PDB file of C-alpha atoms and ligand atoms in Angstrom:
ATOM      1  CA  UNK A 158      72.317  35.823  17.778  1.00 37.00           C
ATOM      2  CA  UNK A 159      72.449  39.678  17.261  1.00 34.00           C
ATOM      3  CA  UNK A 160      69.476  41.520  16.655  1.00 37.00           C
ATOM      4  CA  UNK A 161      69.138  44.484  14.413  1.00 35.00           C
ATOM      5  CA  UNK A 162      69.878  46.929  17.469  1.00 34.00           C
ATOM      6  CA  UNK A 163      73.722  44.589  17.535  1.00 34.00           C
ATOM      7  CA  UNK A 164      72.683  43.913  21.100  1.00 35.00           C
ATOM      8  CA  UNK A 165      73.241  40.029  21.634  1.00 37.00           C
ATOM      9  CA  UNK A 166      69.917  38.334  22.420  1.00 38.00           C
ATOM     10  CA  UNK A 167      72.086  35.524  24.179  1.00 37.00           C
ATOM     11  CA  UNK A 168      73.355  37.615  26.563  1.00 40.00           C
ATOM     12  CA  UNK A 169      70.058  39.287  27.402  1.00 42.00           C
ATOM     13  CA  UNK A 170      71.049  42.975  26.711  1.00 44.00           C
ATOM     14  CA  UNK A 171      68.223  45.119  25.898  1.00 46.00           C
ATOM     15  CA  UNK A 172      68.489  49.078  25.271  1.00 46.00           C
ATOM     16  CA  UNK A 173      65.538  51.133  26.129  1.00 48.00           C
ATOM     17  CA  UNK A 174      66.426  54.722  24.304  1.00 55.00           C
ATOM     18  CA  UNK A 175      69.769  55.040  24.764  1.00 57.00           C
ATOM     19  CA  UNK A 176      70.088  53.408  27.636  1.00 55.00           C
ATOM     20  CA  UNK A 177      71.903  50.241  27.539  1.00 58.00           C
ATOM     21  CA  UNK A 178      71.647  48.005  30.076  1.00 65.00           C
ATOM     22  CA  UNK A 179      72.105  43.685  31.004  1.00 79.00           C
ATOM     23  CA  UNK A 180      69.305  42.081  31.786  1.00 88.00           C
ATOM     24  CA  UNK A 181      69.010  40.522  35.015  1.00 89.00           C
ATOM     25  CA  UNK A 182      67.024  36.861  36.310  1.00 93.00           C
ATOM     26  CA  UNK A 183      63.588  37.208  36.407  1.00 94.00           C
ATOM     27  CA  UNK A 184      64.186  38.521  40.241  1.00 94.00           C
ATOM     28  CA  UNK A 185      66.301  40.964  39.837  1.00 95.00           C
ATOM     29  CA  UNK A 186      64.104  42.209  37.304  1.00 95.00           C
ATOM     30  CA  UNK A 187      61.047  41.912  39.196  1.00 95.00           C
ATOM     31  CA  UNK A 188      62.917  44.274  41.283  1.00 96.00           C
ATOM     32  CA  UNK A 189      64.298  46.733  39.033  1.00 96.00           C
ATOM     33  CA  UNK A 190      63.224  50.280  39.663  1.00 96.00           C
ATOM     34  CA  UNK A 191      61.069  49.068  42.976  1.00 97.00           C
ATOM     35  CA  UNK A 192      60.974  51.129  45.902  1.00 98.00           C
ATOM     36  CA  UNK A 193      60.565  49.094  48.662  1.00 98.00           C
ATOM     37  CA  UNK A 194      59.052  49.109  52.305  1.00 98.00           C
ATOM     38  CA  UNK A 195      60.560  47.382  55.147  1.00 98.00           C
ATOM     39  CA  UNK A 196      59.551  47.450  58.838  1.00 98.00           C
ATOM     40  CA  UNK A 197      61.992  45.193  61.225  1.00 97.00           C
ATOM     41  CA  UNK A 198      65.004  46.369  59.348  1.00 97.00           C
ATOM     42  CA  UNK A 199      67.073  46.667  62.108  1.00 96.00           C
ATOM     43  CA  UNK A 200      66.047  43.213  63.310  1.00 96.00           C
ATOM     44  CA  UNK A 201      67.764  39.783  62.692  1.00 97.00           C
ATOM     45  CA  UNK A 202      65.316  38.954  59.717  1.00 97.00           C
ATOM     46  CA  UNK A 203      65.050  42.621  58.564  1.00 98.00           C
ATOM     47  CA  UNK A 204      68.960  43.212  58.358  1.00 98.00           C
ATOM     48  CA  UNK A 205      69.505  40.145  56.384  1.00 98.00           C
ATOM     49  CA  UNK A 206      66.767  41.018  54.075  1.00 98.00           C
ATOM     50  CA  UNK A 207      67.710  44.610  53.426  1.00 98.00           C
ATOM     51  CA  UNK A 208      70.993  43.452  52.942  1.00 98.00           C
ATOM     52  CA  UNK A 209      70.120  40.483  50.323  1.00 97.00           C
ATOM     53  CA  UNK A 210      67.949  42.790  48.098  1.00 97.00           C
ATOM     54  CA  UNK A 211      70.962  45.202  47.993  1.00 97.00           C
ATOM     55  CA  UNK A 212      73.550  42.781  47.084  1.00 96.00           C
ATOM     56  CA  UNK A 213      71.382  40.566  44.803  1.00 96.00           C
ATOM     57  CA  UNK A 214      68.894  43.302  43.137  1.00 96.00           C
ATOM     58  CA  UNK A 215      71.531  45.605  42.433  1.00 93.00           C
ATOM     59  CA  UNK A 216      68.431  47.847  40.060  1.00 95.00           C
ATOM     60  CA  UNK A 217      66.838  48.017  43.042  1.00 97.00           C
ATOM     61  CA  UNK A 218      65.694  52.170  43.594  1.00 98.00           C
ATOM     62  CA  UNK A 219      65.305  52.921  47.600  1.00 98.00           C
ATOM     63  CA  UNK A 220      64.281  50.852  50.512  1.00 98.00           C
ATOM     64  CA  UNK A 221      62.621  53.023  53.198  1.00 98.00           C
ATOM     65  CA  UNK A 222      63.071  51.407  56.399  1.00 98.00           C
ATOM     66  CA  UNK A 223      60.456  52.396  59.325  1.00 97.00           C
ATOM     67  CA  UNK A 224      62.631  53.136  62.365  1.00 95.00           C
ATOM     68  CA  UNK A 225      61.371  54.282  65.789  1.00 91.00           C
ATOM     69  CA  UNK A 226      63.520  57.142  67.606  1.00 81.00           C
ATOM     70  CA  UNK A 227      65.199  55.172  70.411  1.00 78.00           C
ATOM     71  CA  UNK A 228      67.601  55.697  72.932  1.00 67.00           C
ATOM     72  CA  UNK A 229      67.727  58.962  71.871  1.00 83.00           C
ATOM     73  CA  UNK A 230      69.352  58.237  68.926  1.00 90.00           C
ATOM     74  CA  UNK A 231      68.267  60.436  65.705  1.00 90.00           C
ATOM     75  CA  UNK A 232      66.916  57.822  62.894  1.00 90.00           C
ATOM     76  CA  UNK A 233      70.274  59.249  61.060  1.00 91.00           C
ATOM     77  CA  UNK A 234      72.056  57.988  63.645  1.00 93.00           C
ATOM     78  CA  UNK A 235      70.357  54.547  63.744  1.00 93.00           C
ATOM     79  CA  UNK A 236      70.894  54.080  59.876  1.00 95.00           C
ATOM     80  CA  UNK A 237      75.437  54.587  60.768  1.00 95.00           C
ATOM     81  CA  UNK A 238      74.245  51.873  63.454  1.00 94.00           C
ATOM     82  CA  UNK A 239      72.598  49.385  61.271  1.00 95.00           C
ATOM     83  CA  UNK A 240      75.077  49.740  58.466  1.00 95.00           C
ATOM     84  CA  UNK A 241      78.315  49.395  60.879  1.00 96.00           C
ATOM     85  CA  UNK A 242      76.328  46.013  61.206  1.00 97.00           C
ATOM     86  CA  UNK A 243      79.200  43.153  60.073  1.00 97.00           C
ATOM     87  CA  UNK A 244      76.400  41.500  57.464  1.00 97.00           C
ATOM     88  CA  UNK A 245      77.044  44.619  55.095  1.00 97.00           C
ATOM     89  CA  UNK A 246      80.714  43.856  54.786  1.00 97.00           C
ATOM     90  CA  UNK A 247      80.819  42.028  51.729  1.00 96.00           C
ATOM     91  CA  UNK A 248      78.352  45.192  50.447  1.00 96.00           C
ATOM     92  CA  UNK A 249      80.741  47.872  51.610  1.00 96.00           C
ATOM     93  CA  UNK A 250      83.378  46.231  49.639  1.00 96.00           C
ATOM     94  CA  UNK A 251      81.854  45.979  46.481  1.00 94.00           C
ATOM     95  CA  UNK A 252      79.395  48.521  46.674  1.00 93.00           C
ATOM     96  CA  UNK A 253      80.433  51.014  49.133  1.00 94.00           C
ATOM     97  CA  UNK A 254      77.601  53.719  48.187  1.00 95.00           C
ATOM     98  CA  UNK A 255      74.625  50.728  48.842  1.00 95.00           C
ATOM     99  CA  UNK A 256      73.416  53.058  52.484  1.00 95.00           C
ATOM    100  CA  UNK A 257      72.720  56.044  49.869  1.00 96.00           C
ATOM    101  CA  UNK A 258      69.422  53.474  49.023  1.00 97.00           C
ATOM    102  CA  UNK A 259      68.568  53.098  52.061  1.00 97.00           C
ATOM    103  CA  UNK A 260      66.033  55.837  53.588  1.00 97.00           C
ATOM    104  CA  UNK A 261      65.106  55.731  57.268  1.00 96.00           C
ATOM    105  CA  UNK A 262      61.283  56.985  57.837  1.00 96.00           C
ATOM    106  CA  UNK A 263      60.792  57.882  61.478  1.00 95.00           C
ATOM    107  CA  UNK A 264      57.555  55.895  62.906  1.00 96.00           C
ATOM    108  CA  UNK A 265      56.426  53.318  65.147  1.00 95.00           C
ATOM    109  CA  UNK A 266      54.286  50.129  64.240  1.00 96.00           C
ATOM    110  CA  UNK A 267      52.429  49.904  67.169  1.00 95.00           C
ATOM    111  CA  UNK A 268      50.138  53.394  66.458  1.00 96.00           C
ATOM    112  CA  UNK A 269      47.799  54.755  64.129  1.00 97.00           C
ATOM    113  CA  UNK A 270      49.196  55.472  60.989  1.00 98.00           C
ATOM    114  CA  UNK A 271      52.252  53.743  61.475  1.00 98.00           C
ATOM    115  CA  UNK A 272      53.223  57.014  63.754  1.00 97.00           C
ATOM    116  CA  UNK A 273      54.520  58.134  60.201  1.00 97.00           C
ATOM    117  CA  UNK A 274      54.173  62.260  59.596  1.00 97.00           C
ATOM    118  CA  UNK A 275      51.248  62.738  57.368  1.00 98.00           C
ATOM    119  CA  UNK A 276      53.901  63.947  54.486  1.00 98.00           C
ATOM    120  CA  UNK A 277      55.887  60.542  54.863  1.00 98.00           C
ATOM    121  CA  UNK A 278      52.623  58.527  54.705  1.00 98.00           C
ATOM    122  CA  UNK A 279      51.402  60.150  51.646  1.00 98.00           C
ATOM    123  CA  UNK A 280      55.270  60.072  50.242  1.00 98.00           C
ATOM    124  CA  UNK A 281      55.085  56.024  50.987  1.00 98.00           C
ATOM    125  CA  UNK A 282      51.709  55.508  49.332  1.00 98.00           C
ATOM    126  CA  UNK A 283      52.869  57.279  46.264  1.00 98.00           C
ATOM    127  CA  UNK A 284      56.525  55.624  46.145  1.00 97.00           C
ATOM    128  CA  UNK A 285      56.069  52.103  47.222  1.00 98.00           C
ATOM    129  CA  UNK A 286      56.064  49.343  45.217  1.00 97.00           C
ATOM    130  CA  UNK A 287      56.801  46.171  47.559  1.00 97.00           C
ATOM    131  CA  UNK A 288      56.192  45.968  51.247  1.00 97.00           C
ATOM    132  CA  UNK A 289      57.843  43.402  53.929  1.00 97.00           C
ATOM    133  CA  UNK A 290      56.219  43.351  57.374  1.00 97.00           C
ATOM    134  CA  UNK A 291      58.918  42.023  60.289  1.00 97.00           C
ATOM    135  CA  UNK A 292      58.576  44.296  63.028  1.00 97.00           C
ATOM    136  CA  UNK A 293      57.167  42.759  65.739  1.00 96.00           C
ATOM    137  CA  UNK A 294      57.378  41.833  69.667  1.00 95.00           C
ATOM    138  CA  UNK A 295      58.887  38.250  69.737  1.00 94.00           C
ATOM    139  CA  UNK A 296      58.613  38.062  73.239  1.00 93.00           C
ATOM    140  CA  UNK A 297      56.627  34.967  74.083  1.00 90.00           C
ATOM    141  CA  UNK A 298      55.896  36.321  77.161  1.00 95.00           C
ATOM    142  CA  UNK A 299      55.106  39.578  76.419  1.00 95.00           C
ATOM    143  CA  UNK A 300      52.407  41.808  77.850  1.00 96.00           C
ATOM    144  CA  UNK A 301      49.281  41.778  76.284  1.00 95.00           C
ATOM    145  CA  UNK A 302      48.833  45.675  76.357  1.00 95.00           C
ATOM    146  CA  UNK A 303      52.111  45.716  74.342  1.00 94.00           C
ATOM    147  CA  UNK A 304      51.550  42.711  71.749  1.00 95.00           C
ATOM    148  CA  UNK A 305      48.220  43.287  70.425  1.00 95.00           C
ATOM    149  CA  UNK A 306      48.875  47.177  69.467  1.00 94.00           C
ATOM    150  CA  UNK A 307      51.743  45.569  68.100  1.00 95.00           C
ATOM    151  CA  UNK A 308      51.442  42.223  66.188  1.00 96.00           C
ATOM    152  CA  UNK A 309      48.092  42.489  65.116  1.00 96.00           C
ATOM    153  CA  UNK A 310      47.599  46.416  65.406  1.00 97.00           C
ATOM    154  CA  UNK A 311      50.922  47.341  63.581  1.00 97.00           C
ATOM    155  CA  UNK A 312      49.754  44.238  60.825  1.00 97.00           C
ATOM    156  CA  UNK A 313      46.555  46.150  60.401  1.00 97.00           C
ATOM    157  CA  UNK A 314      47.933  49.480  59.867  1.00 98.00           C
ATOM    158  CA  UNK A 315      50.608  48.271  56.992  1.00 97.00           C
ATOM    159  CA  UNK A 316      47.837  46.229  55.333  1.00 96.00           C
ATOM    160  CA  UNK A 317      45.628  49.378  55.431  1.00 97.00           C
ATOM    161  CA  UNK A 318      48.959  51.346  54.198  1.00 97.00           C
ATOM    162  CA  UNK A 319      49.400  48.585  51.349  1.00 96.00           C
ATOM    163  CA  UNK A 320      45.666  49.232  50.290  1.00 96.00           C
ATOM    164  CA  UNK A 321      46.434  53.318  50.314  1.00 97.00           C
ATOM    165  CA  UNK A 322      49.460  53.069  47.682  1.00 97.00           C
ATOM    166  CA  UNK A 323      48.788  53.578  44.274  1.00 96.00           C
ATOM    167  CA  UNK A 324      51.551  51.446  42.744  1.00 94.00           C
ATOM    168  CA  UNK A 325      51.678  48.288  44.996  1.00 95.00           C
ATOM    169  CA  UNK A 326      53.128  44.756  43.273  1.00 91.00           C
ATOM    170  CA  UNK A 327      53.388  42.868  46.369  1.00 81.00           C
ATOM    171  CA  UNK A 328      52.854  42.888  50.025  1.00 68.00           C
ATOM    172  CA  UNK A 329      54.376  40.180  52.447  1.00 68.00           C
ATOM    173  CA  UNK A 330      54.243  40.150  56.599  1.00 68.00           C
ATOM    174  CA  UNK A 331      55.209  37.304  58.719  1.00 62.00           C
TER     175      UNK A 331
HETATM  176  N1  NAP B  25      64.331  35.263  63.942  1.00 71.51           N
HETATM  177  C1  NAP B  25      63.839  34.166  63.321  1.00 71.51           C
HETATM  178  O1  NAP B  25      64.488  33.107  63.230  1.00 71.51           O
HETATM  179  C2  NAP B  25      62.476  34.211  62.687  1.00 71.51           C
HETATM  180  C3  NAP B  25      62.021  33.095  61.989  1.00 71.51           C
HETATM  181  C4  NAP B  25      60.770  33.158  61.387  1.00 71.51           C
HETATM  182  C5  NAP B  25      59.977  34.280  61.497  1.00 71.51           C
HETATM  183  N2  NAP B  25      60.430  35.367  62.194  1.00 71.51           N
HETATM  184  C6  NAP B  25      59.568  36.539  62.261  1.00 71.51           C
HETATM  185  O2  NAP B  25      60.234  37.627  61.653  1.00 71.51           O
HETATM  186  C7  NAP B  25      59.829  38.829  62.319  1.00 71.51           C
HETATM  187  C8  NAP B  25      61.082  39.573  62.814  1.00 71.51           C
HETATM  188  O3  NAP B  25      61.780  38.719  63.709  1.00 71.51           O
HETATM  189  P1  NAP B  25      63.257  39.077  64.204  1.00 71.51           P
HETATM  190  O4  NAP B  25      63.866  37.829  64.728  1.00 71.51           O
HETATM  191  O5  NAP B  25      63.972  39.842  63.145  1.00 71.51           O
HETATM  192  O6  NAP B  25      62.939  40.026  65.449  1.00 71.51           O
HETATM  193  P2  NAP B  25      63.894  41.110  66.147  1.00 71.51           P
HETATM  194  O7  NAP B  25      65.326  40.844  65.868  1.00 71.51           O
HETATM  195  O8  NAP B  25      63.449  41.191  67.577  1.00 71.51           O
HETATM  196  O9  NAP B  25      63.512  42.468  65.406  1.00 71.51           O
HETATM  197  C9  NAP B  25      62.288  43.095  65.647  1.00 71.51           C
HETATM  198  C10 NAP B  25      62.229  44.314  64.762  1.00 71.51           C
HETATM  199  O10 NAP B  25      60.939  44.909  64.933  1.00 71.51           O
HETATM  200  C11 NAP B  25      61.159  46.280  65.229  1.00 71.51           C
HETATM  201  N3  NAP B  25      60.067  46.793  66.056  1.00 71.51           N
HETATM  202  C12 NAP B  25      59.607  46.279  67.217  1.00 71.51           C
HETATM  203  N4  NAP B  25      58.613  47.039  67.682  1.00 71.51           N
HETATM  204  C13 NAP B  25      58.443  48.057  66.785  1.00 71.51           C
HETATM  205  C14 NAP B  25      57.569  49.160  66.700  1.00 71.51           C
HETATM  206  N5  NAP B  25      56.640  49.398  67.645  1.00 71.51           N
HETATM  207  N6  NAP B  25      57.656  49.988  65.631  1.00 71.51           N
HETATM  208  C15 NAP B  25      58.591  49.767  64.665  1.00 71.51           C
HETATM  209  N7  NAP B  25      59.456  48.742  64.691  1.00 71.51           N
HETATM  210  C16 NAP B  25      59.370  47.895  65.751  1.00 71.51           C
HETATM  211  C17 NAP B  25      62.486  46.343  65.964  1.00 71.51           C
HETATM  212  O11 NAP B  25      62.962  47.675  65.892  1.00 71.51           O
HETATM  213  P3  NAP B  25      63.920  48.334  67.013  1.00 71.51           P
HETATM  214  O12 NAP B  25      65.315  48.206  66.466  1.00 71.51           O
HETATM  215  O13 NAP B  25      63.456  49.747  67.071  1.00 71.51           O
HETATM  216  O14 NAP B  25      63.707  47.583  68.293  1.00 71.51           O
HETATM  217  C18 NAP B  25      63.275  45.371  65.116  1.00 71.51           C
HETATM  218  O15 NAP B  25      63.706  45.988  63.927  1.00 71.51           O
HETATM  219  C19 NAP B  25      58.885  38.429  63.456  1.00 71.51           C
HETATM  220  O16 NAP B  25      57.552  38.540  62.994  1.00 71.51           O
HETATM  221  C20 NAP B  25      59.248  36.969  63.685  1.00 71.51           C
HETATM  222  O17 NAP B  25      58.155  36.244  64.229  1.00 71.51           O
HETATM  223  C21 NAP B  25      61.661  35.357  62.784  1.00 71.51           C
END
């Protein structure tokens, strides 16, 4: 069926202005245009993640990844890490420009405020649409004085960042 625009209905195109564009499933929509929030992203479950929204929500606008300063390494220098990482290969093929979504925001979990700079917080509250929670000690064994700031003091402080942003959809932690 063609509608009076001539864009096929079956197909699912839709123009908005001149923009033409195919529409996507319902998730890739749901997506579309969403900045996301990720801490963990340079963790098994946060690398996966980060690199299934890429490759599956292709609409998708930036993911800002929270990423602590370690081993002296620059959170620049992290971000060539994490995408030399071989579960982006299939990515780098077919979309070789996918890192220029990804933005790394300096901070650490376990303190107040996410140890984000105040202009990165407000930036985040402003910007984010969808957050996903993964950082986290999963040490069993790990010492109490380092867990609790972190598993249930870092959960705190992105719950309390999810209730600060103006345009939140959805907020998930694990
Ligand atoms: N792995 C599984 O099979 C599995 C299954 C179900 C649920 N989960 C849950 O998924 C979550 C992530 O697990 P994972 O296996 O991906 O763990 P992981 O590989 O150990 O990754 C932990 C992530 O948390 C980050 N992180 C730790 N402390 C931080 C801090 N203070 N500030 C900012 N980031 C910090 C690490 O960053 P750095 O790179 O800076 O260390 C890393 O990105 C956990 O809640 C876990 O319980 C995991």
């Amino acid at each position: 069926m063609v509608s009076e625009t001539g864009l096929s209905q079956e197909s699912g195109a839709m123009a908005s202005d001149n923009i033409t564009f195919s529409r996507g499933t319902d998730l890739q929509e749901f997506y579309r245009n969403c900045n996301v929030f990720v801490t963990g992203g340079t963790g098994f479950i946060g690398k996966v993640l980060i690199e299934k929204l890429l490759r599956s929500c292709p609409a998708i606008n930036k993911i800002y990844v929270v990423i602590r300063p370690k081993r002296s390494k620059s959170p620049e220098e992290r971000k060539e890490e994490l995408i030399k990482c071989s579960v982006f290969d299939v990515l780098k093929a077919t979309n070789p420009d996918f890192h220029q979504k990804l933005v790394m925001v300096p901070g650490d979990c376990s303190l107040p405020k996410i140890g984000l700079s105040p202009s990165d917080y407000e930036m985040l509250t402003q910007q984010v649409n969808i957050i996903f929670h993964l950082a986290a000690t999963v040490k069993f064994d790990e010492k109490i004085n380092i867990a609790i700031p972190m598993n249930i003091g870092g959960t705190k402080e992105i719950i309390d960042l999810g209730r600060a942003c103006v345009n939140l959809k959805v907020s998930l932690s694990h």
